PDB file of C-alpha atoms in Angstrom:
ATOM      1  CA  UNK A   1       0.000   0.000   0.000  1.00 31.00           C
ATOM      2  CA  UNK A   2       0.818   3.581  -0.744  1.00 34.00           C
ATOM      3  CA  UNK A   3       2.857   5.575   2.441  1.00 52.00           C
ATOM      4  CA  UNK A   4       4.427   8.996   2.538  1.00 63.00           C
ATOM      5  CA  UNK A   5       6.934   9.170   4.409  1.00 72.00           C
ATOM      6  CA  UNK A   6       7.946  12.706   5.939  1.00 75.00           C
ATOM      7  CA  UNK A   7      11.926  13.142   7.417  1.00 79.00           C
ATOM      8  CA  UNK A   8      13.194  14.677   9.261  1.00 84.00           C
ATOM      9  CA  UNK A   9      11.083  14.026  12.079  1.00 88.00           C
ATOM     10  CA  UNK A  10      11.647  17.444  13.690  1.00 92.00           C
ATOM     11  CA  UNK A  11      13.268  20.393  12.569  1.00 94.00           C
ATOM     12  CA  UNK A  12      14.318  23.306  14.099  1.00 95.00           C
ATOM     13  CA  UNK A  13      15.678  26.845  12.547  1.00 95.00           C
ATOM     14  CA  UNK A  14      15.945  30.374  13.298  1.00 97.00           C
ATOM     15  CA  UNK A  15      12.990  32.677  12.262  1.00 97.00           C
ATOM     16  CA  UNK A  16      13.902  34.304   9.092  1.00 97.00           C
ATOM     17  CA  UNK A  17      15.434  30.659   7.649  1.00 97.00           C
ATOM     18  CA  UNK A  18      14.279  28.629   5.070  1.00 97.00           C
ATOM     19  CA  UNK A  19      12.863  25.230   5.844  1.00 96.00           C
ATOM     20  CA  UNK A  20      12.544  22.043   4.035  1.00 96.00           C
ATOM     21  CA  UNK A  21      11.028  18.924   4.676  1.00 95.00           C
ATOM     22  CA  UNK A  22      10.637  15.819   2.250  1.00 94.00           C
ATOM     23  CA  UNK A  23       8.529  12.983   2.180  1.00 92.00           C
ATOM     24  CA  UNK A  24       8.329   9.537  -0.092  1.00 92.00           C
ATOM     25  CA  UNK A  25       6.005   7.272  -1.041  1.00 91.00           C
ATOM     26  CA  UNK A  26       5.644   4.142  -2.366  1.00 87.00           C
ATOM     27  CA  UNK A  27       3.015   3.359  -5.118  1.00 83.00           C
ATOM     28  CA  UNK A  28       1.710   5.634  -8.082  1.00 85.00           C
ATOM     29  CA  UNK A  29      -0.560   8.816  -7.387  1.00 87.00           C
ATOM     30  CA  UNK A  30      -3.673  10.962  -8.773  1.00 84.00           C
ATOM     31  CA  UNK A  31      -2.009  13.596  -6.112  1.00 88.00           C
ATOM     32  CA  UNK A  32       0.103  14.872  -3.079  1.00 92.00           C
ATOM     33  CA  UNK A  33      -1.202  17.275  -0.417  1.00 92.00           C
ATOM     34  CA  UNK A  34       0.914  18.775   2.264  1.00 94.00           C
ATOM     35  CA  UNK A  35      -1.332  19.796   5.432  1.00 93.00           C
ATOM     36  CA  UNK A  36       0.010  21.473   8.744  1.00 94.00           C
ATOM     37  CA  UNK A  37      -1.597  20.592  11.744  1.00 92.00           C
ATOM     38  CA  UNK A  38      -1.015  23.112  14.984  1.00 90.00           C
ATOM     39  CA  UNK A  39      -0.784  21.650  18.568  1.00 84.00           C
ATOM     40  CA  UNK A  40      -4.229  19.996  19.199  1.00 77.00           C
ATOM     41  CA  UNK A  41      -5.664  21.485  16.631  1.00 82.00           C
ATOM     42  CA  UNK A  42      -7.289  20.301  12.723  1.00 83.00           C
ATOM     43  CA  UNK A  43      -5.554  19.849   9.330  1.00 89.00           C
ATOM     44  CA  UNK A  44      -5.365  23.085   7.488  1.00 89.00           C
ATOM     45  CA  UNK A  45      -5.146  22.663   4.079  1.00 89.00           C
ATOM     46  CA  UNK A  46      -1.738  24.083   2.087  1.00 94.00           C
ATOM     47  CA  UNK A  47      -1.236  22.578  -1.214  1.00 93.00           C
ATOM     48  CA  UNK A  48      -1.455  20.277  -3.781  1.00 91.00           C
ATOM     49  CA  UNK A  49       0.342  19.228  -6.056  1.00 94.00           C
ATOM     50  CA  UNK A  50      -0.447  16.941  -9.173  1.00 91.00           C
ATOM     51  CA  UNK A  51       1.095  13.590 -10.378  1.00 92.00           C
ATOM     52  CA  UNK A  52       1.788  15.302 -13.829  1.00 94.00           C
ATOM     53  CA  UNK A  53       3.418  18.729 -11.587  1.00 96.00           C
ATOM     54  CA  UNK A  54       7.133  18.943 -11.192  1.00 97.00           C
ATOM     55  CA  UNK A  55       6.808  22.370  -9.166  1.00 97.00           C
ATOM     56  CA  UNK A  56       4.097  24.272  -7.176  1.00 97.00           C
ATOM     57  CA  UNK A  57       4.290  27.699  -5.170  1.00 96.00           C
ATOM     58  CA  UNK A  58       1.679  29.285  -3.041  1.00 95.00           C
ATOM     59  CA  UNK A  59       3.526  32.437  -1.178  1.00 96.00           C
ATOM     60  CA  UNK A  60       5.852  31.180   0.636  1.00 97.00           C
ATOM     61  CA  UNK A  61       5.691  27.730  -0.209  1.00 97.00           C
ATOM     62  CA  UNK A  62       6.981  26.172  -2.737  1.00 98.00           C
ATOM     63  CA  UNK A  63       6.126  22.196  -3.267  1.00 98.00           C
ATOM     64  CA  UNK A  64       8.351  20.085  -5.672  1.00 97.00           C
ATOM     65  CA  UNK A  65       7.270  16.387  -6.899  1.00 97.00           C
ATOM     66  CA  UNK A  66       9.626  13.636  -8.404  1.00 96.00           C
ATOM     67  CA  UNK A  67       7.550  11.154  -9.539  1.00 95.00           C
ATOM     68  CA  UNK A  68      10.244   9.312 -10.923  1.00 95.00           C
ATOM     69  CA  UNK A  69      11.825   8.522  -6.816  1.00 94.00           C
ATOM     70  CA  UNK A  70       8.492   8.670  -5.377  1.00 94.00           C
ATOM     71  CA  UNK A  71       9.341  11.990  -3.619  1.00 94.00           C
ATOM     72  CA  UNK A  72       8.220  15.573  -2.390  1.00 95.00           C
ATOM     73  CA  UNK A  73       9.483  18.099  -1.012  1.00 96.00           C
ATOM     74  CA  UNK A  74       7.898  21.159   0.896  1.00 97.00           C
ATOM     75  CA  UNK A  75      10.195  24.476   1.307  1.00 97.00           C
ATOM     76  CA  UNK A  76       9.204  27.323   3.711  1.00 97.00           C
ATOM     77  CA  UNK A  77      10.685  30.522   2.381  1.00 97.00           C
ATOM     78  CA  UNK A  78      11.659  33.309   5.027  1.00 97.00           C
ATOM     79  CA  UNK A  79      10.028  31.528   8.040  1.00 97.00           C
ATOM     80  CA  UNK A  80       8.217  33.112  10.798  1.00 96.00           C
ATOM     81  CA  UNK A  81       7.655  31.913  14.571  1.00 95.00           C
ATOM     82  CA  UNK A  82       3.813  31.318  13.267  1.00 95.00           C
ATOM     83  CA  UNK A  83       5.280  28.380  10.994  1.00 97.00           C
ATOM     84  CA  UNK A  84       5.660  26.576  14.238  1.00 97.00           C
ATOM     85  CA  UNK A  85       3.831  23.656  13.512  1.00 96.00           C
ATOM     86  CA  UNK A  86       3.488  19.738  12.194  1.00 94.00           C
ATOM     87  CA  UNK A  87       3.385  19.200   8.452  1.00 95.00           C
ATOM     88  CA  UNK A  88       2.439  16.105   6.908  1.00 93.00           C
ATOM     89  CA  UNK A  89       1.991  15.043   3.356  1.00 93.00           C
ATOM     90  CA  UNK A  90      -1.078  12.999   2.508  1.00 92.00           C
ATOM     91  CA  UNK A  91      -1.100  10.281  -0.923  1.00 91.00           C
ATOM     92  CA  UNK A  92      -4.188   9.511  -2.561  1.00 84.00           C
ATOM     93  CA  UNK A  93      -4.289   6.558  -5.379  1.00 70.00           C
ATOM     94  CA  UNK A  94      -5.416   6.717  -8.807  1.00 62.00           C
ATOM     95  CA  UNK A  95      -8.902   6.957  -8.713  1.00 63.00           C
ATOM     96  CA  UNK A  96     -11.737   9.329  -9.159  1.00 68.00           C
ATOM     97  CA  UNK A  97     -14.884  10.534  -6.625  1.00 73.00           C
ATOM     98  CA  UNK A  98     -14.038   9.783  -2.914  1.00 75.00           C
ATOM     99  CA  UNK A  99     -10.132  10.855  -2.417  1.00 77.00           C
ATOM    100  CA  UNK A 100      -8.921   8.638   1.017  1.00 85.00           C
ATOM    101  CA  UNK A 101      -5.706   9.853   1.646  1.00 90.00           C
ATOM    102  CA  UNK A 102      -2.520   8.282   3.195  1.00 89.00           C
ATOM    103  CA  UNK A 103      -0.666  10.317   5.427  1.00 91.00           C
ATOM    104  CA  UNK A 104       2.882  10.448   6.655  1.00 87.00           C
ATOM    105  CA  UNK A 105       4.168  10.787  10.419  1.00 87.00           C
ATOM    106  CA  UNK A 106       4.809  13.851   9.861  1.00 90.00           C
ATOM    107  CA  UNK A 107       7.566  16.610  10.490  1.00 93.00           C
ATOM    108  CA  UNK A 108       7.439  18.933  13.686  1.00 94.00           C
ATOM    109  CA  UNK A 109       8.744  22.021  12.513  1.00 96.00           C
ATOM    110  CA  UNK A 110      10.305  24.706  15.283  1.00 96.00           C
ATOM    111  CA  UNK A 111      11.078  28.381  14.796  1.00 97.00           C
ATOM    112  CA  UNK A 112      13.091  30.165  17.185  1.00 95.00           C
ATOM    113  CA  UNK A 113      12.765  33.761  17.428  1.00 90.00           C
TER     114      UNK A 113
ATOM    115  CA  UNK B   1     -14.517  30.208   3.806  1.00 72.00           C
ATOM    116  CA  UNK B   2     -16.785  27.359   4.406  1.00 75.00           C
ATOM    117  CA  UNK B   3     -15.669  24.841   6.973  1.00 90.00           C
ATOM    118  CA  UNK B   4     -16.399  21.510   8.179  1.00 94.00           C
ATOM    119  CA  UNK B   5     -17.399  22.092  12.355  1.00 95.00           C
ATOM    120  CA  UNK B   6     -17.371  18.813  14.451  1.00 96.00           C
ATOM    121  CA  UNK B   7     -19.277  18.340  17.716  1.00 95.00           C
ATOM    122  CA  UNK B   8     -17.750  18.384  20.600  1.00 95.00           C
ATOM    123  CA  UNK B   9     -14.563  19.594  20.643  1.00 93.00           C
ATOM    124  CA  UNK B  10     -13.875  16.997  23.471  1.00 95.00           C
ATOM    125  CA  UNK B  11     -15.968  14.078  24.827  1.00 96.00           C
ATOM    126  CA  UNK B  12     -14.939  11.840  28.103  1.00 97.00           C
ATOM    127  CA  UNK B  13     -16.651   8.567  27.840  1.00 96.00           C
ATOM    128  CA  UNK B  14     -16.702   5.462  29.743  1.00 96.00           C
ATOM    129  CA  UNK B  15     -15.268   2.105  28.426  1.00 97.00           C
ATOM    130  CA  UNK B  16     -18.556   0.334  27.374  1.00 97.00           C
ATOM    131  CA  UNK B  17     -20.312   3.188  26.285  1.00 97.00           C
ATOM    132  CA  UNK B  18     -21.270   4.476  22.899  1.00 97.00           C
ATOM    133  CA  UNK B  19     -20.528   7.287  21.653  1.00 97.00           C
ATOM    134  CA  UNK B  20     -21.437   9.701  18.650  1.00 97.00           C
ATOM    135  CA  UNK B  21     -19.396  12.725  16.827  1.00 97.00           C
ATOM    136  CA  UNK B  22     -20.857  14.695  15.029  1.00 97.00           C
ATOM    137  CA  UNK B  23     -19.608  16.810  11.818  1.00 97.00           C
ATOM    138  CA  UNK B  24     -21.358  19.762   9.656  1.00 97.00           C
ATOM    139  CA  UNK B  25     -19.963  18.984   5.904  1.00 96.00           C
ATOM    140  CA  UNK B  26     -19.278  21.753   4.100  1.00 94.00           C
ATOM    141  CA  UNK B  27     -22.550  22.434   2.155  1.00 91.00           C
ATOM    142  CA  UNK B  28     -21.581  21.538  -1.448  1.00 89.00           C
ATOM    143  CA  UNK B  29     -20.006  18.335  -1.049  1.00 93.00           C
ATOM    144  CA  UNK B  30     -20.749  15.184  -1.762  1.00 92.00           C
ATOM    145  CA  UNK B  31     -17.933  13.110  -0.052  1.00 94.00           C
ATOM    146  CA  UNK B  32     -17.171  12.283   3.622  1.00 95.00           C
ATOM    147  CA  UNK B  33     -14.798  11.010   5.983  1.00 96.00           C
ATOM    148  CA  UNK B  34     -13.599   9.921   8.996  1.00 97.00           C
ATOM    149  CA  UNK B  35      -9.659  10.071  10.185  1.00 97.00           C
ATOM    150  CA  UNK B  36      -8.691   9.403  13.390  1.00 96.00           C
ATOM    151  CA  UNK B  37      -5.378  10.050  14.927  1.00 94.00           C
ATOM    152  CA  UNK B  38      -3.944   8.526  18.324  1.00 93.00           C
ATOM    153  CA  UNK B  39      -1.826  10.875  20.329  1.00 88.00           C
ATOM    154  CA  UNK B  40       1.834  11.019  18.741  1.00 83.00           C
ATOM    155  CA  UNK B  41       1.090   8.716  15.345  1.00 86.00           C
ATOM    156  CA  UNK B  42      -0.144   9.536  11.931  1.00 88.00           C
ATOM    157  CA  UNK B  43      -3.325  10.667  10.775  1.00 93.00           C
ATOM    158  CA  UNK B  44      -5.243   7.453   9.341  1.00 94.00           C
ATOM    159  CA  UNK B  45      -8.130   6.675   7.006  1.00 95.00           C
ATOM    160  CA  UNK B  46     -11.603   5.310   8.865  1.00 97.00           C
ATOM    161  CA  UNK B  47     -14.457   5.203   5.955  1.00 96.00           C
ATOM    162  CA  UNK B  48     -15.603   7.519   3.268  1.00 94.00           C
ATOM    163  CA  UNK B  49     -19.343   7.994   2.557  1.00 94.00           C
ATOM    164  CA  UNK B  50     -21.080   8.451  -0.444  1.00 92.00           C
ATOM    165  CA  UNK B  51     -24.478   8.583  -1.959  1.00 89.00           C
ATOM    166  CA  UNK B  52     -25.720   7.255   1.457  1.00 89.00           C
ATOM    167  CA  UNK B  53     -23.462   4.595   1.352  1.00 92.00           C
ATOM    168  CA  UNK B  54     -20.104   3.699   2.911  1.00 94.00           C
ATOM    169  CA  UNK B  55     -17.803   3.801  -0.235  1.00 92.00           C
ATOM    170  CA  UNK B  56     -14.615   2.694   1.414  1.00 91.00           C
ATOM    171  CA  UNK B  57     -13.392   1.651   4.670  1.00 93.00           C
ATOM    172  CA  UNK B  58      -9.994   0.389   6.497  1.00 93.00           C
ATOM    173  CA  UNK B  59      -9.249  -2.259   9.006  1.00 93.00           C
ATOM    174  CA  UNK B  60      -9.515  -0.083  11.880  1.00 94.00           C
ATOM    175  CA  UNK B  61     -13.700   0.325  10.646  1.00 96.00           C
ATOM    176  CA  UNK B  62     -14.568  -2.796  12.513  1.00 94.00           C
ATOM    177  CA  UNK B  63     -18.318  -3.472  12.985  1.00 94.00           C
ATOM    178  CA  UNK B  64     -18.144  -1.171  16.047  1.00 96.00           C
ATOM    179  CA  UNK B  65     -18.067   1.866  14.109  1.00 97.00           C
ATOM    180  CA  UNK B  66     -21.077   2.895  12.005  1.00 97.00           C
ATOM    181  CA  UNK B  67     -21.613   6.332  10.059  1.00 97.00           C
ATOM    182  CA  UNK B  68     -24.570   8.000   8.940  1.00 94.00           C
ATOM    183  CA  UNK B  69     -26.506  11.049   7.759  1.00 92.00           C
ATOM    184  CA  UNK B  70     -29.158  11.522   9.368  1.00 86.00           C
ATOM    185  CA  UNK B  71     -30.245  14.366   7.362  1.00 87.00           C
ATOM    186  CA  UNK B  72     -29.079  16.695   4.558  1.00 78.00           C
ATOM    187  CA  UNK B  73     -26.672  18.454   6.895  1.00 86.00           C
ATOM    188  CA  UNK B  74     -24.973  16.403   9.678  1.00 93.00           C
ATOM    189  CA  UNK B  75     -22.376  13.403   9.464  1.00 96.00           C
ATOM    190  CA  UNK B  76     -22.418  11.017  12.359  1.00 97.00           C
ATOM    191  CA  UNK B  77     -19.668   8.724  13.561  1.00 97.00           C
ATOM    192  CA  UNK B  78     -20.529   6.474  16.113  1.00 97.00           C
ATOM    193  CA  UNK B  79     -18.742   3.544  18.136  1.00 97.00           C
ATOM    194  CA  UNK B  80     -20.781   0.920  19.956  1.00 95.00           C
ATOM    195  CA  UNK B  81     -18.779   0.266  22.629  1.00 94.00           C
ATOM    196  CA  UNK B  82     -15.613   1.753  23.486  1.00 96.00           C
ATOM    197  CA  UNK B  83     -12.120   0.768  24.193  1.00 96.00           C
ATOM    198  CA  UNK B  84      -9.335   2.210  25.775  1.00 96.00           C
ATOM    199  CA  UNK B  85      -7.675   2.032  22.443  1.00 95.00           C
ATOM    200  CA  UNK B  86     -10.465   4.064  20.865  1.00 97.00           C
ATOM    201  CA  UNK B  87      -8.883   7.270  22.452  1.00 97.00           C
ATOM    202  CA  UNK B  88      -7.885   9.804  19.244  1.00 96.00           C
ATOM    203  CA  UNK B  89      -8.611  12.540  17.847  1.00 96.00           C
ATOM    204  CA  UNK B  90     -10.876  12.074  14.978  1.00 97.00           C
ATOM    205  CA  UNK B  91     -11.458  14.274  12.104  1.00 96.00           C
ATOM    206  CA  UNK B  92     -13.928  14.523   9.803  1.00 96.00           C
ATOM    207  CA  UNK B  93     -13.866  15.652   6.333  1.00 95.00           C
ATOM    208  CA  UNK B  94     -15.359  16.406   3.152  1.00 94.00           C
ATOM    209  CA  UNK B  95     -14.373  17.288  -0.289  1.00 91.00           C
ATOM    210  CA  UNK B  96     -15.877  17.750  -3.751  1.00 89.00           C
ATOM    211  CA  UNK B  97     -15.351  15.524  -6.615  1.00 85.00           C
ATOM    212  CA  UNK B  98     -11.784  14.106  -7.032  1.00 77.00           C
ATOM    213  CA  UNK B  99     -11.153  17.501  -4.887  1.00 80.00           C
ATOM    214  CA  UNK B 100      -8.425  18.054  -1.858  1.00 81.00           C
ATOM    215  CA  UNK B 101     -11.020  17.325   1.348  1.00 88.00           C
ATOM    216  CA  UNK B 102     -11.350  19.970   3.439  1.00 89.00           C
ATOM    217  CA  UNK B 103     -10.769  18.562   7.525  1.00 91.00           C
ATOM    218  CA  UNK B 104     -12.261  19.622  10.636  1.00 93.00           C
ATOM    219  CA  UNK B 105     -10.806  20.899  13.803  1.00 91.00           C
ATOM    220  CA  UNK B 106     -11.312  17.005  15.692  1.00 94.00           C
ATOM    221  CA  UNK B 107     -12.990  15.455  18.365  1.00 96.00           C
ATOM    222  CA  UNK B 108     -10.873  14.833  21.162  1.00 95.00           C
ATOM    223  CA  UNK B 109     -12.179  11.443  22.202  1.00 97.00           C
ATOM    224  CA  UNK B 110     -11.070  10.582  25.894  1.00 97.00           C
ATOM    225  CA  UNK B 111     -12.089   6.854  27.055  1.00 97.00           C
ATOM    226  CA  UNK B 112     -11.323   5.875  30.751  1.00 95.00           C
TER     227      UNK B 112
END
């Protein structure tokens, strides 16, 4: 079955860094969705990206997909102590109508002021 | 923005005892789902609902679990009898038409 895989596990920079955190997977895919979660709180949404997409941006994010090694990448440009959070990416197969995604463990991402 | 809203934000429950969530789809759409995730893993698929009918469902969705809409607004999770290992967050969902779902906040689902 399909996985995505997030590393690190944790990551922690300096406000004002970039930040970058990848994630695999193992079987073919309609798309890829990276989500943040905040401490105790829902999946918000960021972006996806789809299986015939090499590159996405939404403001400061910028998502890349290699289809080829099963891999993704999320960067966070200029980050900011409100970036503080867990991001996942979530896998859904090749199929159309209800869209059950597989999600990764996940990366806990840390800015220090 | 629309949202999906879940009822309640928390529920304490006794081992034994059923329990049901409750989630507000946004209006539109026509697919639904249940995640649940247990304190410190990943977020995993329950069921997705469609048409009135379960669509698909994991190995987690034992015959404990049952969904339903009651009506043209609310989505309903509900677990027969709880475990202790039935403690998660769960999450519903809803999305359009080979769309991105859009997730609740959760249910904080305590069972002692």
């Amino acid at each position: 079955s399909q996985q995505g895989e997030e590393d690190p596990q944790a990551l922690s920079i300096q406000e004002g860094e970039n930040a970058t955190m990848n994630c695999s997977y193992k079987t073919s895919i309609n798309n890829l969705q990276w989500y943040r979660q905040n401490s105790g709180r829902g999946l918000v949404h960021l972006i996806l990206i789809r299986s015939n997409e090499r590159e996405k941006h939404s403001g400061r994010l910028r998502v890349t997909l290699d289809t080829s090694k099963k891999s993704s990448s999320l960067l966070i440009t200029a980050s900011r102590a409100a970036d503080t959070a867990s991001y996942f990416c979530a896998t859904d197969g090749i199929s159309e109508g209800a869209q059950k995604l597989v999600f990764g463990q996940g990366t806990r991402l840390t800015i220090n002021p | 923005e629309p949202e999906v809203t879940q009822t309640p934000s928390h529920q304490v429950t006794q081992m034994g005892q059923e329990v049901i969530l409750r989630c507000v789809p946004i209006s539109n759409h026509l697919y639904f789902y249940w995640y649940r995730q247990i304190l410190g893993q990943k977020v995993e698929f329950l069921v997705s609902f469609y048409n009135n009918e379960i669509s698909e469902k994991s190995e987690i969705f034992d015959d404990q679990f049952s969904v339903e809409r009651p009506d043209g607004s609310n989505f309903t999770l509900k677990i027969r009898s709880t475990k202790l290992e039935d403690s998660a967050m769960y999450f519903c969902a809803s999305s359009e038409y080979s769309r991105a779902p859009y997730f609740g906040d959760g249910t904080r689902l305590s069972i002692l």
